[in-house]
Coordinates of C-alpha atoms in Angstrom, one line a residue:
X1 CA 20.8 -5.9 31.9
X2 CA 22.6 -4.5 29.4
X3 CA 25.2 -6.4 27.0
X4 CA 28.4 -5.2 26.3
X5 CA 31.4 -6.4 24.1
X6 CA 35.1 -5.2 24.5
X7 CA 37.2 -4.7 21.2
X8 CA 40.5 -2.9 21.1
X9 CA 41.5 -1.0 24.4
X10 CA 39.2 1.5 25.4
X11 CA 36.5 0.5 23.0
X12 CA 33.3 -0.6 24.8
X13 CA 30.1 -1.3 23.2
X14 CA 26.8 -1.5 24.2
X15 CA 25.2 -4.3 22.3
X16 CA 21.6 -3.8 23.8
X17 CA 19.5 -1.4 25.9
X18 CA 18.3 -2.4 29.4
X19 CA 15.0 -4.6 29.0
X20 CA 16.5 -5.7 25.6
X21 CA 14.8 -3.1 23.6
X22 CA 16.7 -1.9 20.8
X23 CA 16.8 2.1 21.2
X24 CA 15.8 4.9 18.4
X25 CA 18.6 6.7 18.7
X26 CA 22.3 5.6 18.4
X27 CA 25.4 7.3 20.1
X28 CA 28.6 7.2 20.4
X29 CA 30.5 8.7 23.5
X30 CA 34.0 9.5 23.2
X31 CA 35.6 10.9 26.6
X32 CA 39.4 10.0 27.9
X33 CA 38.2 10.7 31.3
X34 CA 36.9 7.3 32.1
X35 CA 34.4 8.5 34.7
X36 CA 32.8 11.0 32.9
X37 CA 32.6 8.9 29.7
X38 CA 30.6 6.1 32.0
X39 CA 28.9 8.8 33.6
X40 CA 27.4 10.6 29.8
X41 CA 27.1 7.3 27.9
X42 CA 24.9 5.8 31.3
X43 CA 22.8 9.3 30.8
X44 CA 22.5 8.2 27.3
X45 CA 21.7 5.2 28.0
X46 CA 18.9 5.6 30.7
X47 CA 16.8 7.2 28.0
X48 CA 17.0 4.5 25.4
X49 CA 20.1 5.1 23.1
X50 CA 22.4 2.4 22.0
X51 CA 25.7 4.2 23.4
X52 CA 28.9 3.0 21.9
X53 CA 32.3 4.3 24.0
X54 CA 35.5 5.3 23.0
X55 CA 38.6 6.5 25.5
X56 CA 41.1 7.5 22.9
X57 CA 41.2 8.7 19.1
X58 CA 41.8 5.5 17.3
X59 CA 38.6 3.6 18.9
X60 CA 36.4 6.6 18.2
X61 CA 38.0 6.4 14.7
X62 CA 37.3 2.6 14.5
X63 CA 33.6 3.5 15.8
X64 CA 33.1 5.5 13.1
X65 CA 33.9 3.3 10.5
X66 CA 31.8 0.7 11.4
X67 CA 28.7 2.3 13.2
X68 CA 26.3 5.1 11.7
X69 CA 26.0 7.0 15.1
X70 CA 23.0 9.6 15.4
X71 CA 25.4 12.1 17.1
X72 CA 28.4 11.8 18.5
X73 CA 29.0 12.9 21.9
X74 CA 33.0 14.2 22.0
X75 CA 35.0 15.3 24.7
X76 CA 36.9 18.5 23.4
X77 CA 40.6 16.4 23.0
X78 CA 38.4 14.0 20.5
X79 CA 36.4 16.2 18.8
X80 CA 38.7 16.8 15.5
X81 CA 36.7 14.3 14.3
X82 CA 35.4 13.8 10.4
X83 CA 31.8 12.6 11.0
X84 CA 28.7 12.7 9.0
X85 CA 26.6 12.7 12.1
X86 CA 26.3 15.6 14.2
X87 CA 28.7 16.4 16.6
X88 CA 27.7 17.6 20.4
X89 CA 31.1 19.0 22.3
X90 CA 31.4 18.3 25.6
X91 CA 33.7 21.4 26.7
X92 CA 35.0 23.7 29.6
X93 CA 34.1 27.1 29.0
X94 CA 36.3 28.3 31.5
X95 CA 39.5 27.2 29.9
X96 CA 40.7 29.0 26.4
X97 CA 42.8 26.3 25.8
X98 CA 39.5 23.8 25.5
X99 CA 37.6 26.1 23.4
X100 CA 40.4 27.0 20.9
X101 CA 40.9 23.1 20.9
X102 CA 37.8 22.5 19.1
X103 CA 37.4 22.0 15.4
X104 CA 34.4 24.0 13.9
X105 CA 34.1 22.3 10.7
X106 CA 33.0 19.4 12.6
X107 CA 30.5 21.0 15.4
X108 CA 26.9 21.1 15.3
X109 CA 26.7 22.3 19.2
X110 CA 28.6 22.3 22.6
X111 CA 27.6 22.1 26.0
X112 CA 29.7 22.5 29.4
X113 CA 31.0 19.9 31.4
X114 CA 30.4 18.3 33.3
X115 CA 26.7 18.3 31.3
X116 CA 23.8 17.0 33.4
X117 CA 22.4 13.9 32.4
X118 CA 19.0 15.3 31.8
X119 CA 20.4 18.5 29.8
X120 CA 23.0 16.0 28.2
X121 CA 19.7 14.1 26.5
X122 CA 17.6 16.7 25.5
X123 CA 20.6 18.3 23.9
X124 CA 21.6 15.5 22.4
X125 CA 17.7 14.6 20.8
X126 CA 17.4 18.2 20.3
X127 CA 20.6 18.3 18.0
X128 CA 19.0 15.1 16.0
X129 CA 15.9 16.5 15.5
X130 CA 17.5 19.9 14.3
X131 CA 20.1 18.5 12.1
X132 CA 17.1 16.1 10.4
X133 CA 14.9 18.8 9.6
X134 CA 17.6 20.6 7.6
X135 CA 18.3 17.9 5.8
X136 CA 14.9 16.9 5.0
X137 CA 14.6 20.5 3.7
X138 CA 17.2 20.1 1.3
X139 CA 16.1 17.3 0.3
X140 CA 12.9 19.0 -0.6
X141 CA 14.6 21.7 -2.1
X142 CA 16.3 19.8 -4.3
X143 CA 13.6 17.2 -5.2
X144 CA 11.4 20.3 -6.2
X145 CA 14.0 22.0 -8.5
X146 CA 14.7 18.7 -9.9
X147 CA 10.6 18.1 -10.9
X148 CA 11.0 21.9 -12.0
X149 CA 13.8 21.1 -14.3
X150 CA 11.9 18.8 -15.7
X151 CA 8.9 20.9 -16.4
X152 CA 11.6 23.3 -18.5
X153 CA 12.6 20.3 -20.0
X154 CA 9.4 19.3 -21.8
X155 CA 8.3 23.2 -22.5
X156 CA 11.6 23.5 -24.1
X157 CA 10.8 20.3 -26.0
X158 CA 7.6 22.3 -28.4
X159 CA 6.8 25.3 -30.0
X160 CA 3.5 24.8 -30.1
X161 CA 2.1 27.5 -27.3
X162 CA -0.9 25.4 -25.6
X163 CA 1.1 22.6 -25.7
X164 CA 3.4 24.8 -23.4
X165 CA 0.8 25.6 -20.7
X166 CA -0.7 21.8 -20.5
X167 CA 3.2 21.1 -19.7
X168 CA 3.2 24.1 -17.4
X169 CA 0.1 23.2 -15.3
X170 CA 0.6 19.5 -15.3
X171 CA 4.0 20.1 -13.7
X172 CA 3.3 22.5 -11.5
X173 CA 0.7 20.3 -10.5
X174 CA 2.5 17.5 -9.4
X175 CA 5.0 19.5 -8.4
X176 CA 3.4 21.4 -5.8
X177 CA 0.9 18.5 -5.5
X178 CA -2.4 20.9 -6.3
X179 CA -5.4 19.9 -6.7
X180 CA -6.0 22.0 -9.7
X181 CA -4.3 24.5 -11.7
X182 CA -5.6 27.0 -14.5
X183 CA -3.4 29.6 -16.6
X184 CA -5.0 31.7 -18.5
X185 CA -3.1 34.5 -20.5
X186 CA -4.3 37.7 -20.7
X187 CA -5.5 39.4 -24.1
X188 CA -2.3 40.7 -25.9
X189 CA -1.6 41.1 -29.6
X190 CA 2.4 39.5 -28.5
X191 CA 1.0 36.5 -26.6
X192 CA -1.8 34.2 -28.5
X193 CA -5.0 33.5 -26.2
X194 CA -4.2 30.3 -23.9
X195 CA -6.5 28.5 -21.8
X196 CA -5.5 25.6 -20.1
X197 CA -5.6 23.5 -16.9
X198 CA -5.1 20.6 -14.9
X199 CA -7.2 18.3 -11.7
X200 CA -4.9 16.1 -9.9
X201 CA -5.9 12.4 -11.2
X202 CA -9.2 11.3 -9.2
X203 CA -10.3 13.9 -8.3
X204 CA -13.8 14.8 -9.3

């Protein structure tokens, strides 16, 4: 069965998913309509997240500060929200006043209510996955223009012009992880005759 504690009024939270397996995903379901927040968070929790409810603003607040949520599932009224996990909005589509209620800043996605607890999942993981892959590719953005920086570091650091291309392909190489890499300049009375290259370490 699944283990629950009860904080502060309107703050439920699941300790455990059933079978006692710890799940891969954590959520947290904020909803004041307390049949459709059992009904979302039981989706939730029938595919293996560790769901975390709130009925009101201050417990998702409270949730917030003290859980890292992988998304956070919000009924329009809670979803002026400042989180650093992505945001899924559950929302009418039929009512103006629902959609001009929601804060953008704070959105990753939306979906109609009442969601389907199969659709409610997959959009849910899908938003993860999504959000994860963008920031891993920042993250690899950024760690290549740092190693890049530091190959304009060292060039900048001599005069001397082969001692410039072993900097060049050595960096590039472990930048772009390479297997090998050979500059050669082309014969020009401006530019001196350079040869120079580079085997990622053991490799034959």
């Amino acid at each position: 069965p699944t283990m629950y504690s009860t904080g502060r009024k309107g703050d439920i939270v699941a300790a455990d998913t059933p079978g006692g397996l710890h799940a891969p995903y954590t959520a947290i379901v904020a909803d004041p309509d307390a049949t459709r927040l059992a009904l979302n968070a039981q989706a939730l929790r029938d595919a293996g997240y560790t769901v975390h409810c709130a009925r009101d603003s201050d417990a998702l607040a409270g949730l917030l500060a003290a859980v890292e949520p992988s998304v956070v599932v919000a009924d329009t009224s809670l979803s002026s929200i400042e989180a650093s996990a992505p945001v899924l909005v559950v929302v009418d589509l039929d009512d103006p006043a629902e959609l001009a209620a929601m804060n953008p800043s704070g959105i990753h996605d939306c979906i109609a209510k009442p969601p389907p607890p199969r659709e409610l999942v997959h959009r849910a993981t899908a938003l993860i996955s999504m959000v994860a892959r963008r920031k891993a590719a920042r993250q690899k953005t950024e760690a290549l223009r740092e190693q890049l920086r530091q190959v304009s570091a060292a060039v900048r650091g001599t005069i001397d012009p082969q001692e410039i291309a072993q900097h060049v392909v050595a960096g590039f190489g472990r930048t772009f992880k390479a297997d090998h890499v050979w500059l050669s300049t082309f014969e020009d009375e401006r530019v001196p005759r350079i040869t120079a290259g580079w085997s990622r370490p053991g490799l034959e």
